Every structure is written in C-alpha cells, then in structure tokens.
JSON list of C-alpha atoms in Angstrom, two decimals:
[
{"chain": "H", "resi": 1, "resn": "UNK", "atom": "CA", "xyz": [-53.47, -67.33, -33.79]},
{"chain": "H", "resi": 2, "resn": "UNK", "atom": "CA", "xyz": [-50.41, -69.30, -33.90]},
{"chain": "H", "resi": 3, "resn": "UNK", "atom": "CA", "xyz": [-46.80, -68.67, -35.14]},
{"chain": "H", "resi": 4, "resn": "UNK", "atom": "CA", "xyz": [-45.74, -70.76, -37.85]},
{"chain": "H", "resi": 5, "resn": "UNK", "atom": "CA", "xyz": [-42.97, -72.76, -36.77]},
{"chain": "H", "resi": 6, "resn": "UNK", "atom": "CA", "xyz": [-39.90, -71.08, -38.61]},
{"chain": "H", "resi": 7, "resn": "UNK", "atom": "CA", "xyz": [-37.45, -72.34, -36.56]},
{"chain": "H", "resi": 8, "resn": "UNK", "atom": "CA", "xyz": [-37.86, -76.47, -37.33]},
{"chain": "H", "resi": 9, "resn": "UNK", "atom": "CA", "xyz": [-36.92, -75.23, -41.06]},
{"chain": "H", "resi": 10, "resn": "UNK", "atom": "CA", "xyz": [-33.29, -74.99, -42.23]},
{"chain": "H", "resi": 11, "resn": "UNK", "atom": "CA", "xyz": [-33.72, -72.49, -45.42]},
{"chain": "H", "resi": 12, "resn": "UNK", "atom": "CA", "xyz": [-35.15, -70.23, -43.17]},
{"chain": "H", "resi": 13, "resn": "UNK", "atom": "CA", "xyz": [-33.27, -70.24, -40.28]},
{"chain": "H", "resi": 14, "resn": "UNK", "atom": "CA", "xyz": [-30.10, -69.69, -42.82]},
{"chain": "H", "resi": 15, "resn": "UNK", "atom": "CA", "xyz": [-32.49, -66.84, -44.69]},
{"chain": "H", "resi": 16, "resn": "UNK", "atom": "CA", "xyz": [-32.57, -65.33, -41.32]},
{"chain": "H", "resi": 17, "resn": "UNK", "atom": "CA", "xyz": [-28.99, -65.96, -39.77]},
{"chain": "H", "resi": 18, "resn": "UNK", "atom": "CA", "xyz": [-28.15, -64.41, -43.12]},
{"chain": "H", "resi": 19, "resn": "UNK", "atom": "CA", "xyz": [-30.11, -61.28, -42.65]},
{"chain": "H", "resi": 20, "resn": "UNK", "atom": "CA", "xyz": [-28.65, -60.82, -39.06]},
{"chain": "H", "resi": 21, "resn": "UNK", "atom": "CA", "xyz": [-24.64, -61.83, -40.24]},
{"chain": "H", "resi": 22, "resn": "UNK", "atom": "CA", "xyz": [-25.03, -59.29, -43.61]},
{"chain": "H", "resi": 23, "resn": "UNK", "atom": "CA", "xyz": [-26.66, -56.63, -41.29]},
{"chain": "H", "resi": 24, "resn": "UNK", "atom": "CA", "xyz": [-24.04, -56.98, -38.91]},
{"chain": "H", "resi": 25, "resn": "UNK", "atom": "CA", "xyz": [-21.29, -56.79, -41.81]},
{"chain": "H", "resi": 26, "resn": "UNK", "atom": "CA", "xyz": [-23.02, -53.83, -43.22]},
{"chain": "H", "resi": 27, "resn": "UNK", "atom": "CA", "xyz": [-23.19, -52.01, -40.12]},
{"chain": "H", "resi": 28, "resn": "UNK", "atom": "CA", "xyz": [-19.90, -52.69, -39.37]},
{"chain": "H", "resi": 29, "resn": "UNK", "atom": "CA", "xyz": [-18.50, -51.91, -43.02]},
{"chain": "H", "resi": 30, "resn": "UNK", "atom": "CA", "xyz": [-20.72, -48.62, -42.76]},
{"chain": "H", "resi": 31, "resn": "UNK", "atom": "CA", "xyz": [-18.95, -47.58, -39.36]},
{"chain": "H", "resi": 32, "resn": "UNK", "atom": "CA", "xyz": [-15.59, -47.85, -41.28]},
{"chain": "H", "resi": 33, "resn": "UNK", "atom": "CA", "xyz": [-16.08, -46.04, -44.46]},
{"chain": "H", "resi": 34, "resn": "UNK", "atom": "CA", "xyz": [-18.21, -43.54, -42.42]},
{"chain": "H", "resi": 35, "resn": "UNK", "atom": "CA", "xyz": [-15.13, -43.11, -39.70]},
{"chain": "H", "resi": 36, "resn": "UNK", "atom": "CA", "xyz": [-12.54, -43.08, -42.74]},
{"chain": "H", "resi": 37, "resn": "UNK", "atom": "CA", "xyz": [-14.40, -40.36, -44.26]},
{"chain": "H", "resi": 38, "resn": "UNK", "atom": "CA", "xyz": [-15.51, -38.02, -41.75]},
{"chain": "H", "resi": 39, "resn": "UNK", "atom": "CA", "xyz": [-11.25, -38.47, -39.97]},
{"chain": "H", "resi": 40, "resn": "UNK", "atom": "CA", "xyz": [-10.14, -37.38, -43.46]},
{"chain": "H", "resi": 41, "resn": "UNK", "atom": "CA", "xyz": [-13.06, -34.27, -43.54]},
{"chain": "H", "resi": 42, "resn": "UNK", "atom": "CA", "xyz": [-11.73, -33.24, -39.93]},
{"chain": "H", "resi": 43, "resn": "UNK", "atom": "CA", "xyz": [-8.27, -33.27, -40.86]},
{"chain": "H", "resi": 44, "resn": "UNK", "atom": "CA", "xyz": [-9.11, -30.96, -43.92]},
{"chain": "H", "resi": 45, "resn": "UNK", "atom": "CA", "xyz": [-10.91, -28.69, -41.87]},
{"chain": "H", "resi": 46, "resn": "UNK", "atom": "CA", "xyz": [-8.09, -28.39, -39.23]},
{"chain": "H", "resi": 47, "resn": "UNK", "atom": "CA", "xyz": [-5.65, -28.00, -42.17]},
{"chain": "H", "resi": 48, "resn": "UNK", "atom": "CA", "xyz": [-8.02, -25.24, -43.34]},
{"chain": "H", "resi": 49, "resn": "UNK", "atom": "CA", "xyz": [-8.82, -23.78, -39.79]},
{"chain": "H", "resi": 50, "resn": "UNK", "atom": "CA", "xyz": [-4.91, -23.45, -39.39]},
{"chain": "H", "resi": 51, "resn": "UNK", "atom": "CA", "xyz": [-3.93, -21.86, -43.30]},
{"chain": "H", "resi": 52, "resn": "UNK", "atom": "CA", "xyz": [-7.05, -19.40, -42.58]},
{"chain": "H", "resi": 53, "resn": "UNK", "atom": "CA", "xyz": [-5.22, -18.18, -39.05]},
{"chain": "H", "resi": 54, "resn": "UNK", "atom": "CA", "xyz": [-2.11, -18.29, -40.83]},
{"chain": "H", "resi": 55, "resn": "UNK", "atom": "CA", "xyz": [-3.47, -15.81, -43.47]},
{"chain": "H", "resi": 56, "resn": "UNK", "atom": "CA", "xyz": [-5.39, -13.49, -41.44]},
{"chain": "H", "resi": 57, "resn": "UNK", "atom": "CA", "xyz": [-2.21, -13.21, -39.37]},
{"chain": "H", "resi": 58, "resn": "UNK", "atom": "CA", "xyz": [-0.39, -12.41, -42.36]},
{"chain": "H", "resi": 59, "resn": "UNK", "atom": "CA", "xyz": [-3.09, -9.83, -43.83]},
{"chain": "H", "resi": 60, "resn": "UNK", "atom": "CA", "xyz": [-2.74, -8.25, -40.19]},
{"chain": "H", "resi": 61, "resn": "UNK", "atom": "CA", "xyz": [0.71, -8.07, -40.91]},
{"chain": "H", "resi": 62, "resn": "UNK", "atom": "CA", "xyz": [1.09, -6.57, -44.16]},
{"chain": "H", "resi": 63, "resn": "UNK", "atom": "CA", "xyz": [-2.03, -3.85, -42.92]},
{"chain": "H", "resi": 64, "resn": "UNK", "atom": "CA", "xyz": [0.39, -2.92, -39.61]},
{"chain": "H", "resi": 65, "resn": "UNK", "atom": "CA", "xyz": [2.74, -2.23, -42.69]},
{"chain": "H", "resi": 66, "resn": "UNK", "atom": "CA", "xyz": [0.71, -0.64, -44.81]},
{"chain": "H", "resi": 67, "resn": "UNK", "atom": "CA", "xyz": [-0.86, 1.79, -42.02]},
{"chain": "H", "resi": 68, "resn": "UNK", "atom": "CA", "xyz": [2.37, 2.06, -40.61]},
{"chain": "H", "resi": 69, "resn": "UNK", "atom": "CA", "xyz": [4.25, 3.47, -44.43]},
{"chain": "H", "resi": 70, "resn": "UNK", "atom": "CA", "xyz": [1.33, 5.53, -44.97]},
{"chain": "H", "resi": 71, "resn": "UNK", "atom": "CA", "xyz": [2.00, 7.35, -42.02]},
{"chain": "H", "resi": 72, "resn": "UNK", "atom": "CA", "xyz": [5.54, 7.87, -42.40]},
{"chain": "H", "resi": 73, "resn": "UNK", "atom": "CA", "xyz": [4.74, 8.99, -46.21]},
{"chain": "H", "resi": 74, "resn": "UNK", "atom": "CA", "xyz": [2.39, 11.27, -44.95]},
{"chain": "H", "resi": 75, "resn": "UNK", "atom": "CA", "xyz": [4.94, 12.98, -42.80]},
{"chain": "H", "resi": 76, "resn": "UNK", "atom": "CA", "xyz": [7.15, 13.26, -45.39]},
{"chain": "H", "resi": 77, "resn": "UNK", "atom": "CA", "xyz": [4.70, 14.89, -47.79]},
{"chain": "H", "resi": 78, "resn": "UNK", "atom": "CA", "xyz": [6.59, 17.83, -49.19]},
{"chain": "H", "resi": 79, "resn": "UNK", "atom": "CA", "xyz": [6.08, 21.81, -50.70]},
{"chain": "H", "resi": 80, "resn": "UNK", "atom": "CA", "xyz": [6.89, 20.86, -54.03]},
{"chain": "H", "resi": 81, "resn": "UNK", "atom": "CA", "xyz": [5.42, 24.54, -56.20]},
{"chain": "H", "resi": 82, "resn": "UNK", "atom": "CA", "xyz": [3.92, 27.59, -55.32]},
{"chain": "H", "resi": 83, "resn": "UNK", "atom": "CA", "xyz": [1.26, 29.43, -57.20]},
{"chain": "H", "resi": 84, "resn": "UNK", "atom": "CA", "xyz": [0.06, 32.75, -56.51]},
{"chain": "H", "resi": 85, "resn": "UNK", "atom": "CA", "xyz": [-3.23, 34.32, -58.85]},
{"chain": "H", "resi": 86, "resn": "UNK", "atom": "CA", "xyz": [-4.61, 37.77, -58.46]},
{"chain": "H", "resi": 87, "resn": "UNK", "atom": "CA", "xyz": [-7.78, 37.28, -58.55]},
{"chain": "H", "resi": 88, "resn": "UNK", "atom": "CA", "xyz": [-9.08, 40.73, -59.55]},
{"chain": "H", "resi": 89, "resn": "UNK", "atom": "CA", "xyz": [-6.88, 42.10, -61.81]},
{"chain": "H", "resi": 90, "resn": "UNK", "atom": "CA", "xyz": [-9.24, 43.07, -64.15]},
{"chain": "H", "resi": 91, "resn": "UNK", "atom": "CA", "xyz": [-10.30, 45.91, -61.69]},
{"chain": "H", "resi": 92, "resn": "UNK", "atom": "CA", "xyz": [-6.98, 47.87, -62.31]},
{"chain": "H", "resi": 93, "resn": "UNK", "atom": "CA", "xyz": [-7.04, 49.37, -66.24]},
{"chain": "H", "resi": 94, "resn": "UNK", "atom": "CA", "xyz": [-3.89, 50.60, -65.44]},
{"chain": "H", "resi": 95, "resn": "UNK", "atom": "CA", "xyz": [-2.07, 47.27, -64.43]},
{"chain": "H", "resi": 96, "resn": "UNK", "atom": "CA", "xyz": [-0.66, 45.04, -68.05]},
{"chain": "H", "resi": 97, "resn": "UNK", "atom": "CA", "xyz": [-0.21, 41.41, -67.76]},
{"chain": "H", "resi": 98, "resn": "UNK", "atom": "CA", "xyz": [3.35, 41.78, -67.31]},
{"chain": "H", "resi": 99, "resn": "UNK", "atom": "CA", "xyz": [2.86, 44.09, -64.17]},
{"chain": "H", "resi": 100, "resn": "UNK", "atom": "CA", "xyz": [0.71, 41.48, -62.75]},
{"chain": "H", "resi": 101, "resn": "UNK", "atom": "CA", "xyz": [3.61, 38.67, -63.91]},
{"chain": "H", "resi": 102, "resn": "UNK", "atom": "CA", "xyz": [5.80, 40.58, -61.52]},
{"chain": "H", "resi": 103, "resn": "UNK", "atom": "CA", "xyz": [3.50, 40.71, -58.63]},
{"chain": "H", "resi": 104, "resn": "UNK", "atom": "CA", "xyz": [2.83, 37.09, -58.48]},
{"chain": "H", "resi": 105, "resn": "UNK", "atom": "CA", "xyz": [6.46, 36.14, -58.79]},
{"chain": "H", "resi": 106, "resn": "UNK", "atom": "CA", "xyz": [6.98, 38.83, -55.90]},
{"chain": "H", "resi": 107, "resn": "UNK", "atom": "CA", "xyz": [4.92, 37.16, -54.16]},
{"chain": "H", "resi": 108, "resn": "UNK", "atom": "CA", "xyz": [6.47, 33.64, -55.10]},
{"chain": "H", "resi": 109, "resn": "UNK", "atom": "CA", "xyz": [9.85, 35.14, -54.23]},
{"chain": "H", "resi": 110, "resn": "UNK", "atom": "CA", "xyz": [8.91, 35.80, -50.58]},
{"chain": "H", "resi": 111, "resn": "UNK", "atom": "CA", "xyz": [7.28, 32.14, -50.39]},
{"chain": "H", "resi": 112, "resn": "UNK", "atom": "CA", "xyz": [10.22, 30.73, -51.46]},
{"chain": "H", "resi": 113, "resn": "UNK", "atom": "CA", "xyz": [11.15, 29.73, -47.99]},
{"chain": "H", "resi": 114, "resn": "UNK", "atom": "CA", "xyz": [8.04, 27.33, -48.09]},
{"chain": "H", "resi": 115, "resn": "UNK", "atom": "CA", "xyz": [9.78, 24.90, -50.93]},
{"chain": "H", "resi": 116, "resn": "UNK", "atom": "CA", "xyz": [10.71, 21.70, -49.53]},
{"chain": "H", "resi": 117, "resn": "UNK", "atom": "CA", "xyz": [9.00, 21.85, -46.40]},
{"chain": "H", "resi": 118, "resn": "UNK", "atom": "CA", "xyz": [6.90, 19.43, -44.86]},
{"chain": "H", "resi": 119, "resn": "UNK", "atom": "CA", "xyz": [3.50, 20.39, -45.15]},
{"chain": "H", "resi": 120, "resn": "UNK", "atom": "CA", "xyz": [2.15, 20.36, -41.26]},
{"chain": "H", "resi": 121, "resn": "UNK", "atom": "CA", "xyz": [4.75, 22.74, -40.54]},
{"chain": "H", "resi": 122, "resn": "UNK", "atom": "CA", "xyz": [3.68, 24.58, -43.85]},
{"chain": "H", "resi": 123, "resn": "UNK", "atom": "CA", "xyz": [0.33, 24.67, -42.55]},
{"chain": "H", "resi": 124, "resn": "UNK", "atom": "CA", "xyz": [1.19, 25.32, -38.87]},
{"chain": "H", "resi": 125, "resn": "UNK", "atom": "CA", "xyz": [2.79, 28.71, -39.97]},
{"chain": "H", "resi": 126, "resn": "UNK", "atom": "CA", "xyz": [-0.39, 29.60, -42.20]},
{"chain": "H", "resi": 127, "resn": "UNK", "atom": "CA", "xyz": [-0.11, 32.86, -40.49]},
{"chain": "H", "resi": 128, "resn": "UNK", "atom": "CA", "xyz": [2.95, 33.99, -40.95]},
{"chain": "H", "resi": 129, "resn": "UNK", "atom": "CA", "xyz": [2.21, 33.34, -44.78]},
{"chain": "H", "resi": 130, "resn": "UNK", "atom": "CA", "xyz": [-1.00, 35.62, -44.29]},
{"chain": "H", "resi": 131, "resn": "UNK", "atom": "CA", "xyz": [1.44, 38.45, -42.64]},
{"chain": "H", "resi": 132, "resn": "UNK", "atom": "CA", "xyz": [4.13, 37.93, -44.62]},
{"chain": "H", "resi": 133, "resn": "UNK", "atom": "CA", "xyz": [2.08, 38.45, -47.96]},
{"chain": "H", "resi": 134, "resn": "UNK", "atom": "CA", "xyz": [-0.68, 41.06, -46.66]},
{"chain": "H", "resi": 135, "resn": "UNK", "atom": "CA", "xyz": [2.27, 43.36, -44.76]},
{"chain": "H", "resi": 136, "resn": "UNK", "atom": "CA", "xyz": [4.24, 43.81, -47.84]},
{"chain": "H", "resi": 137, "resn": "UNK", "atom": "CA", "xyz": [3.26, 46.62, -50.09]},
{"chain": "H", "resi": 138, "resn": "UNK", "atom": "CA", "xyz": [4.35, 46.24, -53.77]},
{"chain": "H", "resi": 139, "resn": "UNK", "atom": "CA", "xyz": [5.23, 49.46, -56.22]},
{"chain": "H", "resi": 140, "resn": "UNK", "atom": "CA", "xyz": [4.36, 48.56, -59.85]},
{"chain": "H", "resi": 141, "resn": "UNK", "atom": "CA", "xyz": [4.36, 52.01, -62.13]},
{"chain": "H", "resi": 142, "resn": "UNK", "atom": "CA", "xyz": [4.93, 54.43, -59.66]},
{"chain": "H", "resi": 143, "resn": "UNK", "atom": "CA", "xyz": [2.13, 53.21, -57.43]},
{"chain": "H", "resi": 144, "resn": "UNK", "atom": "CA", "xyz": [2.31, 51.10, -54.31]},
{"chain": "H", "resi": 145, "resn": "UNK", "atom": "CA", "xyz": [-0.15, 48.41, -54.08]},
{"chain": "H", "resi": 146, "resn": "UNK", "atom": "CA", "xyz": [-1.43, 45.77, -51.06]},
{"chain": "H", "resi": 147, "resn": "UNK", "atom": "CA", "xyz": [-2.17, 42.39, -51.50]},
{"chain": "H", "resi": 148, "resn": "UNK", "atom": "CA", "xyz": [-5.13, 40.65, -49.59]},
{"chain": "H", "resi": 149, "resn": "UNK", "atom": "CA", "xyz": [-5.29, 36.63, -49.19]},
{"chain": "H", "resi": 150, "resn": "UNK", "atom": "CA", "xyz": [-8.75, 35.67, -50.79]},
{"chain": "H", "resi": 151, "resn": "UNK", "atom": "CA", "xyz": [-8.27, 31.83, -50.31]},
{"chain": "H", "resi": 152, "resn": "UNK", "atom": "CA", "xyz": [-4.79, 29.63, -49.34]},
{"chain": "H", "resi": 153, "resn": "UNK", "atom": "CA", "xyz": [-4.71, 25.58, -50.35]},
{"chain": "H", "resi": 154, "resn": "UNK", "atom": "CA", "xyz": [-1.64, 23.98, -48.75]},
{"chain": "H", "resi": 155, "resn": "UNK", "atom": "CA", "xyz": [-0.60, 20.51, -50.23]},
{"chain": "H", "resi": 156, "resn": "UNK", "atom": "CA", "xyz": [1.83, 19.82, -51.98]},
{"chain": "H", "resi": 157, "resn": "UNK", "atom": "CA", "xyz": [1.26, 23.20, -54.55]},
{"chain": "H", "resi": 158, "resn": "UNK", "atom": "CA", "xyz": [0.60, 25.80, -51.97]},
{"chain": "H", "resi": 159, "resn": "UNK", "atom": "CA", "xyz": [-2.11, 27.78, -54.39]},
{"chain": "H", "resi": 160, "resn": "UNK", "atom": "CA", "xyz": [-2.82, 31.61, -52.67]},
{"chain": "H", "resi": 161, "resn": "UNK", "atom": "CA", "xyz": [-5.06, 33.27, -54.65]},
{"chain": "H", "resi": 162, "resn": "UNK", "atom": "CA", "xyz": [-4.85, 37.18, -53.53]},
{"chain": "H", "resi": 163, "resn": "UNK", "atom": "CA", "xyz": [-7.08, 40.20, -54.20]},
{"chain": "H", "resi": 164, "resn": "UNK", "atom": "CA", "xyz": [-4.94, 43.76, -55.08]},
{"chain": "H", "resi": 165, "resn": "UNK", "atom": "CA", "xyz": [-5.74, 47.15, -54.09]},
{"chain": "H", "resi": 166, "resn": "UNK", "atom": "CA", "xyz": [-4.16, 50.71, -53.87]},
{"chain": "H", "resi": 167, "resn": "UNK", "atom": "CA", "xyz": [-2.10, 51.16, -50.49]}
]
C-alpha cells in the first residue's frame, strides 16, 4: 500500500502548514494565559499565606494578654461579704431568732478582719478562721454556747455554715 502523494498538492500542504502554525499559536497562547493565571493564583496565595501569619501572630498576641489579665485579676480577687448560718438551730427550743441574729453577727464581727482580703491569703489562713470561730464561746440568755464549723466556702462571700452546742 502506497501513500497518496499529499505533498505535490497546494490546498493540502496549506491545510496542514495551517494545522501545525494554529497549533503552535495555540500552544503558545495557552502557555500565556495559563502562566498569567496561575502568577496571579501564587501571588494570592502568598498574600494569603502572609495575612494568615500575620493573624495567628496577632491571636497569639491578644491570648498572651488575655492569659496574662486573667491572672493578674485572679490575684486580685477580693473578700467582698461574709455569711455565717447556724445550721441547727432548730435543736435549741430555748434559742429565738433574734438570739441566733446575734450569734451570726458575732461571728461576722470576729471575721471582719477577712473583708478586703485577697482570697489565697483568705484561704491560706483557713485555720485560723476554724480556731478563731470554734475557740470562742458565746453567752446568749445566761448560757454559754460553742460553735462548730460544719462546712467553709471561700470566694468572694466567705459562707461558714456552723453547728451550736452547750459549752
């Protein structure tokens, strides 16, 4: 079998040359819009790459600062009230709500050395709270009574709630 003899006839030899010269433009008009595009993608990527380090530099920032205040507010954290509840009062027939008033503002009245503290040295000297309010014996009505310290919550209320008996 034989080739036909393309090459002796001009319409296709220009059909061809103009295959090979409009794949050659194409290619070479591809390569340009395909280099313009992808150099503008990369340079919005960098742009990105840098505004996303800029950010998380920032966010690292502002947590330093965060951390950093909470810290310091923590250590500042205040005794702001003091409550004090008998917890069995109903025990005592002989004790009226206003004999009980007195008792737990007694009570208040030797914790008010605790107002305005911070609270870790508030809670460091948990102790001395205990002794302070479980050494003192209280007369109300011709009768002398002890306190015992059922449960103690120190925050910013320092809550005591104590348990009464006959000394």
């Amino acid at each position: 079998m034989r080739i036909p003899p393309y090459y002796r006839r001009p319409e296709w030899q220009r059909f061809i040359s103009g295959v090979a010269v409009g794949a050659l433009v194409s290619w070479v008009l591809f390569l340009y819009i395909n280099g313009a595009w992808m150099e503008k993608h990369a340079k919005k990527i960098e742009q990105q790459k840098d505004e996303i380090a800029d950010l998380q530099s920032d966010i690292k920032i502002w947590m330093e600062d965060y951390e950093e205040l909470n810290k310091k507010n923590q250590e500042n954290l205040t005794v702001q009230e003091i409550k004090v509840k008998i917890v069995n009062d109903k025990k005592y027939k002989q004790l009226d709500t206003l004999s009980i008033y007195e008792i737990e503002e007694e009570t208040k009245g030797q914790l008010n050395m605790l107002l305005a503290k911070d609270l870790d040295s508030v809670f460091k000297s948990r102790d001395l709270i205990t002794r302070v309010i479980e050494n003192k014996s209280i007369k109300v009505n011709d009768k002398r009574y002890k306190l015992k310290i059922k449960s103690m919550v120190i925050y910013t209320s320092v809550s005591i709630q104590v348990e009464i008996s006959l000394d």
